[in-house]
CSV table of C-alpha atoms and ligand atoms in Angstrom, one decimal:
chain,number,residue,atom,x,y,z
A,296,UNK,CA,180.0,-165.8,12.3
A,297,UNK,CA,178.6,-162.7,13.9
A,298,UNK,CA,181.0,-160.5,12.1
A,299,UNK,CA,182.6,-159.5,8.9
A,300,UNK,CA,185.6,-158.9,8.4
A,301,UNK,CA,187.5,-157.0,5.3
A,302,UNK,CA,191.0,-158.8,5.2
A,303,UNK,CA,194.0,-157.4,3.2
A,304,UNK,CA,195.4,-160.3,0.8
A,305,UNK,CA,198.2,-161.4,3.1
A,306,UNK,CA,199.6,-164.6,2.7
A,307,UNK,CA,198.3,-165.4,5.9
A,308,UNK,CA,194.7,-164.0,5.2
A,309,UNK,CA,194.8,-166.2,1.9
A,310,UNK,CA,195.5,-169.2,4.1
A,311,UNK,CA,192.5,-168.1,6.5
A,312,UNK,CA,189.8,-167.4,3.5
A,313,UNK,CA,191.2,-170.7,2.6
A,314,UNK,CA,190.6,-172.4,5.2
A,315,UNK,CA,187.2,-171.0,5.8
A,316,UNK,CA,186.2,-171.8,2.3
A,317,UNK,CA,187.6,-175.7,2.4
A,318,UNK,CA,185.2,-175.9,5.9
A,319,UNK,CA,182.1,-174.6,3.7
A,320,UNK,CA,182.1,-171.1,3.7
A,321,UNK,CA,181.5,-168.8,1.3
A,322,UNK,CA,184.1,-165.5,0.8
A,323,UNK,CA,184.4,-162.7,-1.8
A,324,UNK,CA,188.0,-162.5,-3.2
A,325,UNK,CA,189.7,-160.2,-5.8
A,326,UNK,CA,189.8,-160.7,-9.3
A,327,UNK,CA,191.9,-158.6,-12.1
A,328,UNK,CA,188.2,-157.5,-13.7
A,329,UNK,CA,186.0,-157.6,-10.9
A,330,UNK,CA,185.3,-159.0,-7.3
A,331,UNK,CA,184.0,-162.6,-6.9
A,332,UNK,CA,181.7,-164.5,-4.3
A,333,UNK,CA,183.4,-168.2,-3.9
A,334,UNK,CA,182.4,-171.0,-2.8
A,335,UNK,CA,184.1,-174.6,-3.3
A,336,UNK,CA,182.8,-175.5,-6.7
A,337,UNK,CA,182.2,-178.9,-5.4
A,338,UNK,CA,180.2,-178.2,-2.2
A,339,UNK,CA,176.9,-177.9,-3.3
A,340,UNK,CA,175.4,-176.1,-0.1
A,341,UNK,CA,178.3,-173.5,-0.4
A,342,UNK,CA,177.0,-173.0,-4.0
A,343,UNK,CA,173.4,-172.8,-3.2
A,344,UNK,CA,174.4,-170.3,-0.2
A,345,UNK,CA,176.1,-167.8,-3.2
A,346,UNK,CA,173.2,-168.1,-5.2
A,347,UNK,CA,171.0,-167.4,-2.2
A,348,UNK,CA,173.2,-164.8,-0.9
A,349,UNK,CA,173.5,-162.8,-4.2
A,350,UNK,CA,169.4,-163.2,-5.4
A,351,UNK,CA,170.4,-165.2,-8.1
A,352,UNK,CA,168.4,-166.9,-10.3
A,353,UNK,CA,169.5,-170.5,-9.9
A,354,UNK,CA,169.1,-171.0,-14.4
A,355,UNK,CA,172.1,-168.4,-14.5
A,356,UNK,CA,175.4,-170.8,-14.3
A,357,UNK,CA,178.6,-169.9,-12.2
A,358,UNK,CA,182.3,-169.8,-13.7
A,359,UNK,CA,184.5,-171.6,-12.0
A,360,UNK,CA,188.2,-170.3,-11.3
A,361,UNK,CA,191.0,-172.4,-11.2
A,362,UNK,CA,194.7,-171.5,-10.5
A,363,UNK,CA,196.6,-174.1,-12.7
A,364,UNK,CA,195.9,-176.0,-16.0
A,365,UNK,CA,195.5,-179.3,-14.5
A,366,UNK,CA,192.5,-178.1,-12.7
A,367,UNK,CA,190.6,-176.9,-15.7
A,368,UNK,CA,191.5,-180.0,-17.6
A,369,UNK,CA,189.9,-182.0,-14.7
A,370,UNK,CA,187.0,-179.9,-15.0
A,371,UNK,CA,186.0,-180.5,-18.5
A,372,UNK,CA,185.7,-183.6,-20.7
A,373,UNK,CA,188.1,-182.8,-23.6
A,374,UNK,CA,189.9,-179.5,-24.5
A,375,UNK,CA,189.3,-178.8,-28.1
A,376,UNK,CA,192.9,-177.2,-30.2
A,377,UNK,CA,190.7,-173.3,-30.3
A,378,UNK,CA,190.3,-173.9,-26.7
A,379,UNK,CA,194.1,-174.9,-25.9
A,380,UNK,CA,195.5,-171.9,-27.8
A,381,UNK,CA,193.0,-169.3,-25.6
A,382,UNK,CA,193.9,-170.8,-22.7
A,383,UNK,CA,197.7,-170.7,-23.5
A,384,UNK,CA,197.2,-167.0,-24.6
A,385,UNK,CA,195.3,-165.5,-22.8
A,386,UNK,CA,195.5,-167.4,-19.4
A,387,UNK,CA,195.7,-166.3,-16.8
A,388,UNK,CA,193.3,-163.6,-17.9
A,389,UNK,CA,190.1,-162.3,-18.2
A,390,UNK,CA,188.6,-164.8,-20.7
A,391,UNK,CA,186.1,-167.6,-19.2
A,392,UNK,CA,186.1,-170.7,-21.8
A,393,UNK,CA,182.7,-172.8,-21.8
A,394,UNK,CA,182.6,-176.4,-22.4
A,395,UNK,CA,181.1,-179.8,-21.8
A,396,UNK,CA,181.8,-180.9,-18.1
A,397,UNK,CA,183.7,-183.7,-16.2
A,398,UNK,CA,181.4,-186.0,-14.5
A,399,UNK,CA,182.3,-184.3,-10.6
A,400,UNK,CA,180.7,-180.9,-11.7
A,401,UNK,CA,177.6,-180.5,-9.4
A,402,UNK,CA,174.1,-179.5,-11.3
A,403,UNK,CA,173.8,-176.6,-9.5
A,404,UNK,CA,177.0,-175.1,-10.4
A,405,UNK,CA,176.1,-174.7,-13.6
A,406,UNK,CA,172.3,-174.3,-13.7
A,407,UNK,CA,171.3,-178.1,-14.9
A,408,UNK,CA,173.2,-177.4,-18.4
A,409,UNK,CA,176.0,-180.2,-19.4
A,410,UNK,CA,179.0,-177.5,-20.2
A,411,UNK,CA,181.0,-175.4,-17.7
A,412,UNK,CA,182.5,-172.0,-17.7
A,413,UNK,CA,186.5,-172.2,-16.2
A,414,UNK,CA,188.7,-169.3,-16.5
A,415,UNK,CA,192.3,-168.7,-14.8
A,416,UNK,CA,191.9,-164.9,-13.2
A,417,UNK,CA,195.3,-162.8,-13.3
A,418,UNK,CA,195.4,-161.9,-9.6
A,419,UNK,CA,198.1,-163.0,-7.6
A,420,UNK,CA,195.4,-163.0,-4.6
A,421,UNK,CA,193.0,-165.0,-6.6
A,422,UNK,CA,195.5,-167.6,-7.7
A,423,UNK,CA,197.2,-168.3,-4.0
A,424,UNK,CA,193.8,-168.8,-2.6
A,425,UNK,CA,192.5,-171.3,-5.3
A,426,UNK,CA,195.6,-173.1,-4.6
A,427,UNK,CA,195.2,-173.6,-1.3
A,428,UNK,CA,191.2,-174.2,-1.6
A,429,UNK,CA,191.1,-175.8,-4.9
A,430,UNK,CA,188.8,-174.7,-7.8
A,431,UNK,CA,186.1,-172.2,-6.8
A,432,UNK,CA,182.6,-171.4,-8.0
A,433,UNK,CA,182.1,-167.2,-8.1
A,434,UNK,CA,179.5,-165.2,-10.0
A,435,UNK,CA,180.6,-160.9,-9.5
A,436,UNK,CA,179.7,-159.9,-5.7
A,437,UNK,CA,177.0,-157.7,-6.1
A,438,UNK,CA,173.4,-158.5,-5.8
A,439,UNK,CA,171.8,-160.2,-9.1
A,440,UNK,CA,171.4,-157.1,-11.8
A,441,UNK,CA,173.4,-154.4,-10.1
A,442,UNK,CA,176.5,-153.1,-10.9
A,443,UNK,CA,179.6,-155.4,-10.2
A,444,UNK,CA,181.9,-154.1,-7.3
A,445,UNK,CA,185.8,-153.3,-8.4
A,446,UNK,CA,186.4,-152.5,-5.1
A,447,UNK,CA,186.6,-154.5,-1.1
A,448,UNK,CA,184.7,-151.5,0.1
A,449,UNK,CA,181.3,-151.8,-1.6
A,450,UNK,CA,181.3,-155.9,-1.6
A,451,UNK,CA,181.7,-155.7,2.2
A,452,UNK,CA,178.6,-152.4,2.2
A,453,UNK,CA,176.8,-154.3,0.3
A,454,UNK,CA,176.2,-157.9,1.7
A,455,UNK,CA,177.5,-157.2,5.5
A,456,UNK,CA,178.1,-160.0,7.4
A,457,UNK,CA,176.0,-162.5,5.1
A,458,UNK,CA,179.7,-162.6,3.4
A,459,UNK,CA,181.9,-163.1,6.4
A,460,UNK,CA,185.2,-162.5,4.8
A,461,UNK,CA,186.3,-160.2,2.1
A,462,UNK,CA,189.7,-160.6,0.8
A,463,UNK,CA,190.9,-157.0,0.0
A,464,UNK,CA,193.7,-157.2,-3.2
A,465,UNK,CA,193.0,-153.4,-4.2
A,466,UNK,CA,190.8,-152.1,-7.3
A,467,UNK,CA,190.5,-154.4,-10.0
A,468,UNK,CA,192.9,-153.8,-13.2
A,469,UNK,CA,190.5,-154.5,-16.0
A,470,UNK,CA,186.9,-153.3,-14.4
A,471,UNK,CA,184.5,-155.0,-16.7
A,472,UNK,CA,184.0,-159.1,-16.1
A,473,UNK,CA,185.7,-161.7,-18.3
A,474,UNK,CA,184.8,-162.5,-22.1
A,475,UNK,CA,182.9,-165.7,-22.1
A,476,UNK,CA,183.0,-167.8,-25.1
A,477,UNK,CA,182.1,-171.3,-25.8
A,478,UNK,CA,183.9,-173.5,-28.3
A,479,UNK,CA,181.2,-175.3,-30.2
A,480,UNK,CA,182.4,-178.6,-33.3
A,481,UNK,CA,185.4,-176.2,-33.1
A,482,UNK,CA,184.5,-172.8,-33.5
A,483,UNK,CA,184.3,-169.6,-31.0
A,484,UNK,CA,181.4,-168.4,-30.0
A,485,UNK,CA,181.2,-164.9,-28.2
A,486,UNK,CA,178.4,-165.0,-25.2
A,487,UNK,CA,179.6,-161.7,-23.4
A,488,UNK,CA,182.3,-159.5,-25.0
A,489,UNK,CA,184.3,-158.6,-21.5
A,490,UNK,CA,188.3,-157.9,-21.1
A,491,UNK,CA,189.7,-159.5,-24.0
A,492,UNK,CA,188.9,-158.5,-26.9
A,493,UNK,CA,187.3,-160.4,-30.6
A,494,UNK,CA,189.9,-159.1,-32.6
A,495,UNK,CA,192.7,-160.4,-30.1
A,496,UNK,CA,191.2,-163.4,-29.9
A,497,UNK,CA,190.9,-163.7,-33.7
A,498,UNK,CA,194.7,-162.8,-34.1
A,499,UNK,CA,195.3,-165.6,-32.3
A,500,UNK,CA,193.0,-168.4,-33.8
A,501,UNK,CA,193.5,-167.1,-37.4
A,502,UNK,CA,189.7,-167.3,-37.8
A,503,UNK,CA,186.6,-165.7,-37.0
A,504,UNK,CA,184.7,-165.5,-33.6
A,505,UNK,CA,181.3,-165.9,-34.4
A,506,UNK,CA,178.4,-164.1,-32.4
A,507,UNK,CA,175.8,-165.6,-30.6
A,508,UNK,CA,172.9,-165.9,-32.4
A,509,UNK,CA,169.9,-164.4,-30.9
A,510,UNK,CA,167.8,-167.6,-30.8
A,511,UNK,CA,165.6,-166.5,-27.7
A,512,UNK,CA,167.3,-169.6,-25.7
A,513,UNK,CA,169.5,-168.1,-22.7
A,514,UNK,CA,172.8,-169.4,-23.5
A,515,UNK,CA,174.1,-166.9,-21.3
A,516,UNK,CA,172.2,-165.1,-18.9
A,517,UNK,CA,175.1,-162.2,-19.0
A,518,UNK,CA,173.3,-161.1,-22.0
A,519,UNK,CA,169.8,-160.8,-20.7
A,520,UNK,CA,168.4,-157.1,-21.5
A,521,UNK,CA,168.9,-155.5,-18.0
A,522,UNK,CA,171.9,-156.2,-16.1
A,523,UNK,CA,175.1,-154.3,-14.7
A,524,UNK,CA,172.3,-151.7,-13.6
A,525,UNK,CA,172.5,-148.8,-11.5
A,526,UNK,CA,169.2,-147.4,-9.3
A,527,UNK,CA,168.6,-144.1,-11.0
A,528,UNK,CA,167.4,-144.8,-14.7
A,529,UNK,CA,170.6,-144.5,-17.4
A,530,UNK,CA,169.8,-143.8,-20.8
A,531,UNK,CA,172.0,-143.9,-23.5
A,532,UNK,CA,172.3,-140.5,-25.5
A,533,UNK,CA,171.8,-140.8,-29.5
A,534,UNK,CA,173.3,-139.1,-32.4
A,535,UNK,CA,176.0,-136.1,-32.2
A,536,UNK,CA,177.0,-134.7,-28.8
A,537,UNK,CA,176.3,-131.1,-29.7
A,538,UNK,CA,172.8,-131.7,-31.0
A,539,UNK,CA,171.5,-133.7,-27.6
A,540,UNK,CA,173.7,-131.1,-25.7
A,541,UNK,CA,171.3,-127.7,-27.5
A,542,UNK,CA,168.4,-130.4,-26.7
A,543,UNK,CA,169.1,-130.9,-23.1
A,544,UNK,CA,169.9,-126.8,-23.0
A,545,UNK,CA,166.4,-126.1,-24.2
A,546,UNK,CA,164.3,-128.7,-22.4
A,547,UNK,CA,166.5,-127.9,-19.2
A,548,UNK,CA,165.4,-124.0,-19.6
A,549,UNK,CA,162.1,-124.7,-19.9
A,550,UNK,CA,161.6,-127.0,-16.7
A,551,UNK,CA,160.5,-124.8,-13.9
A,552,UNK,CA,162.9,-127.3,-11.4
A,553,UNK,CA,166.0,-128.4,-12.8
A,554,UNK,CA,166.3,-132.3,-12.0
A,555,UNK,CA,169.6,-133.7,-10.8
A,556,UNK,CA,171.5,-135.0,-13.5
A,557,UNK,CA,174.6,-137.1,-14.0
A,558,UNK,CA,176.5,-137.8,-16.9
A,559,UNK,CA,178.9,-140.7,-18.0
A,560,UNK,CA,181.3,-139.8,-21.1
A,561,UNK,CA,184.1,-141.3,-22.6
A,562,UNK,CA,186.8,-138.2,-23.9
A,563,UNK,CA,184.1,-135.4,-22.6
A,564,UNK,CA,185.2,-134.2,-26.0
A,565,UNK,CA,182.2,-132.4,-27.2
A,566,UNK,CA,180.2,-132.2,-23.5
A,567,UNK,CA,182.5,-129.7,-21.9
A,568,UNK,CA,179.8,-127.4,-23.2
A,569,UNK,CA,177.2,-128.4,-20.7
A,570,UNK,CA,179.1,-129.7,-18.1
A,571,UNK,CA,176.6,-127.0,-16.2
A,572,UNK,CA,173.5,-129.3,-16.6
A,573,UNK,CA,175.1,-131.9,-14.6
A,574,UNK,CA,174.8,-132.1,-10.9
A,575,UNK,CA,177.5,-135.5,-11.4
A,576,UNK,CA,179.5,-135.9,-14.2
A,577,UNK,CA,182.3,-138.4,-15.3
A,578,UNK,CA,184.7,-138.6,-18.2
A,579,UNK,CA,185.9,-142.2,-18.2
A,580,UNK,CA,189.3,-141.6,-20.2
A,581,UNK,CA,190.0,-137.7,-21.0
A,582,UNK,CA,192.5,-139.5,-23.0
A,583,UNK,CA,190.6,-141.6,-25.2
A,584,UNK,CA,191.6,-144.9,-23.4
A,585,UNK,CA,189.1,-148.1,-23.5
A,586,UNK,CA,191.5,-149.7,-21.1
A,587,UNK,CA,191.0,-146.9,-18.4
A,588,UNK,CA,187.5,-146.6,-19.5
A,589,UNK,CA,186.4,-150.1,-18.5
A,590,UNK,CA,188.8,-149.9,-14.9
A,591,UNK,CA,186.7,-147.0,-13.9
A,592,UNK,CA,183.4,-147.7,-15.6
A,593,UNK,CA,181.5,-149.7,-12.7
A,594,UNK,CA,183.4,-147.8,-10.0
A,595,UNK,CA,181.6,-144.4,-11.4
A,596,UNK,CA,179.0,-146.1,-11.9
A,597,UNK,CA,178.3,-147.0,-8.2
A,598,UNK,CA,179.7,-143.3,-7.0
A,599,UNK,CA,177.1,-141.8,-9.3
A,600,UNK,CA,174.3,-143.9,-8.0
A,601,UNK,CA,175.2,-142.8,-4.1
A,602,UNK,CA,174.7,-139.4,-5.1
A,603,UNK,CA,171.2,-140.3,-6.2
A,604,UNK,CA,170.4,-138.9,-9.8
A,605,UNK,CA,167.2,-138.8,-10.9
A,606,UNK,CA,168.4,-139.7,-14.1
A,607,UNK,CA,171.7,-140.9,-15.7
A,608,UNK,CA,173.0,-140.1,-19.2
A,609,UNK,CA,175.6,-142.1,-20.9
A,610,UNK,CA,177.1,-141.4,-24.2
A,611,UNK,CA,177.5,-144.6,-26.3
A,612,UNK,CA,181.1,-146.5,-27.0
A,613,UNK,CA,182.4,-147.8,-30.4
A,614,UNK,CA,181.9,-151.1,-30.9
A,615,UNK,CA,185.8,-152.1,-31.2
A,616,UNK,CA,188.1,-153.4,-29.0
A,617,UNK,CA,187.5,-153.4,-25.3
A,618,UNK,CA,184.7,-150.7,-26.3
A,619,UNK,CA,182.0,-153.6,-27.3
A,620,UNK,CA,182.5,-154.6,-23.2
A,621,UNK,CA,182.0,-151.3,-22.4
A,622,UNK,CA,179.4,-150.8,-24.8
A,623,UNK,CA,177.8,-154.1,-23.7
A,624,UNK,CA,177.5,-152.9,-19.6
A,625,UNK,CA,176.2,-149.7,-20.3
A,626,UNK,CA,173.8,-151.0,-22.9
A,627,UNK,CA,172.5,-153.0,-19.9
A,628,UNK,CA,172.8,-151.2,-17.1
A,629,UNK,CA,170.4,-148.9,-19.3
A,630,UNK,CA,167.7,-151.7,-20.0
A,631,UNK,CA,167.0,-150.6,-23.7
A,632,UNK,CA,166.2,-147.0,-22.5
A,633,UNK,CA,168.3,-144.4,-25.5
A,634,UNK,CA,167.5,-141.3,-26.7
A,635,UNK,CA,165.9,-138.3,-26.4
A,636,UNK,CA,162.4,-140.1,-25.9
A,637,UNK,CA,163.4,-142.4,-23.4
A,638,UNK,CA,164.7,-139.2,-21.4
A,639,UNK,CA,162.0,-137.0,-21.4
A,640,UNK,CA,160.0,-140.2,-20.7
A,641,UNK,CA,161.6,-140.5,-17.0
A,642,UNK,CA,160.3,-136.9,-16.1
A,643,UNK,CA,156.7,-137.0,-17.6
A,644,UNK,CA,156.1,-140.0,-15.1
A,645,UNK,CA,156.7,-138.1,-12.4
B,20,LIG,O1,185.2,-161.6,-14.7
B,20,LIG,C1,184.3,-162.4,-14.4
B,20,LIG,O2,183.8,-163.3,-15.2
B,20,LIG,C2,183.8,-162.4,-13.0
B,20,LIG,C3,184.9,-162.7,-12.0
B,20,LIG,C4,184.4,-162.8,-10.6
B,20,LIG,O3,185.6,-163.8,-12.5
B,20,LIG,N1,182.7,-163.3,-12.8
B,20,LIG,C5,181.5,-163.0,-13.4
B,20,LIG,O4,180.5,-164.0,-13.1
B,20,LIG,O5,181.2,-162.0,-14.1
B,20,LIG,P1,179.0,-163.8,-13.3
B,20,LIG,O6,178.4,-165.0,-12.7
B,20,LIG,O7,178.5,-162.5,-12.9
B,20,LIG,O8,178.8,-164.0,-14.9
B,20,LIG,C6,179.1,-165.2,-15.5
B,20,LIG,C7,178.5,-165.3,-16.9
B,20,LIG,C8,177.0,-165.3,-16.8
B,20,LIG,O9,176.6,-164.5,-17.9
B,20,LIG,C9,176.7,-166.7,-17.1
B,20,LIG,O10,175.5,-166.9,-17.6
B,20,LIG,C10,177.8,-167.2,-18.0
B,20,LIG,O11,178.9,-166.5,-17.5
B,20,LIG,N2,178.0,-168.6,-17.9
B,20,LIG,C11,178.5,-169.4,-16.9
B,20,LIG,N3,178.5,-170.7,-17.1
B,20,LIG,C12,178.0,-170.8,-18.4
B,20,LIG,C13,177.8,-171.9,-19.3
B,20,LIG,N4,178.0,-173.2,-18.9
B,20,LIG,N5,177.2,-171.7,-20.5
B,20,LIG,C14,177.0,-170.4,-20.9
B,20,LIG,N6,177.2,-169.3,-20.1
B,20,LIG,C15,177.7,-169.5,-18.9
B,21,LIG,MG1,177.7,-160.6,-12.6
């Protein structure tokens, strides 16, 4: 294939990426949280080719996608009762359930280790071509580390015609990847907080999700320190808005070349004062809303990143709700880098 081609989700496009991915091929499809890069969980060169394709480390598992029940049962060895009542909650949704695996899951699907990540996305796109193609193995289509596409546009941009199709089912809903959790002698166990949230799924078991411990062993490589990240260096701002603003004021005043900033805020509330500083800024939900926060978060993130910052601020997100995901990406995408140190840092190596 020569050529590639951005499809709108059709029925008959579904049928073609269908097709295409039953003979071997590899395709990136729409998903309610972000994009994915498929291949048939079961063909083990179409696996290796999305690993190779998207730079990723082969210890970092896939999740694999099914469109009915049936298929996830077939995929795993026994369905625990905490993992019934996720799946009949939340499914389909953005909520990827790891367990041990059926004997027909290939090695390299999920990195050598003897569980599997299944979820059911909530795409009508998603679900008509898994039922065509059968179950599919997709990590995010973007390259390993960067900032996971919501959009055809920048999945097609960014891999060309290495991915020759891309089915186009508009922005995704959600914007920030599924919650993965793993149900362990019973009990939940967040690995990545993502579109549903603890306390819904807390509601719904009647008990606690626990955390992952931080034992040092990568049970999920989603939570490794750098990830989600853009190319300009993000740091996350510390302590009240109006203190790093007169901070920012003063250092800015002092600098004989003001650099190109951006800036990434929830409300704004509080940084209307220095929107001036800002060559790009970006209030996520002027409202206040987490759930239009996370649809736009990757999607600014990328438009930000075009524009070529030399530095990105972010302001921090609560911790509650569908703000820990939030929290989470940006946390990453800023590799540990957060407050006023880390900022003036960036500058003083040039
Ligand atoms: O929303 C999503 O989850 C998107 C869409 C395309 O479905 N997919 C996605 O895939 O974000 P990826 O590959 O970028 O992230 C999958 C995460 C990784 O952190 C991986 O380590 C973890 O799930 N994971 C997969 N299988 C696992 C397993 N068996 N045990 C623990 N973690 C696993
Ligand atoms: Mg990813």
């Amino acid at each position: 294939m020569k050529q590639q081609k951005t499809l709108p989700a059709t029925a008959a496009n579904v049928r073609r990426v269908a097709r295409h991915l039953r003979a071997g091929g590899i395709a990136a499809f729409p998903t309610e949280t972000v994009y994915g890069l498929g291949a048939l969980f079961s063909d083990e060169r179409a696996v290796c080719r999305v690993f190779e394709v998207k730079r990723r480390p082969s210890f970092d598992p896939l999740i694999v996608h099914v469109a009915s029940l049936a298929q996830a049962r077939a995929l795993w060895k026994e369905v625990p009762p905490a993992a019934e009542k996720l799946m009949k909650k939340f499914w389909p949704g953005p909520l990827s359930i790891v367990l041990p695996k059926a004997g027909g899951v290939p090695d390299v699907v999920t990195s050598g280790l003897d569980t599997v990540a299944v979820r059911m996305p909530d795409h009508p796109a998603a679900l008509a071509l898994i039922r065509i193609s059968g179950p599919l193995a997709a990590p995010s289509a973007n390259y390993f580390g960067y900032t996971s596409p919501t959009e055809a546009a920048p999945v097609a941009e960014d891999f060309g015609k290495k991915v020759p199709f891309v089915l186009d089912g508009g922005p995704s809903r959600v914007g920030v990847e599924s919650t993965v959790v793993k149900v362990e002698a019973g009990r939940v166990v967040l690995l990545r907080p993502g579109g549903v949230t603890v306390e819904e799924m807390e509601r719904v078991l009647g008990s606690r999700v626990r955390t992952a411990a931080k034992t040092g062993k990568m049970e999920s490589p989603g939570r490794l320190k750098s990830h989600y990240a853009p190319s300009a260096p993000l740091v996350l701002m510390e302590g009240p808005a109006a203190l790093f603003v007169k901070k920012l004021r003063a250092w800015s005043l002092r600098r004989a070349r003001r650099p190109r900033l951006a800036l990434i805020v929830f409300s704004g509330n509080g940084f209307e004062a220095c929107y001036d500083l800002f060559a790009v800024r970006a209030a996520l939900s002027p409202k206040g809303d987490f759930y239009e926060a996370a649809s736009l978060l990757f999607q600014v993130m990328r438009k930000i990143d075009k524009m070529k910052p030399d530095a990105i601020l972010a302001e921090p997100f609560p911790e509650k709700g569908l703000g820990r995901a939030i929290a989470d990406r940006l946390r990453k995408a800023s590799g540990g880098k957060k407050g006023w140190r880390s900022f003036t840092h960036i500058f003083r190596e040039r």
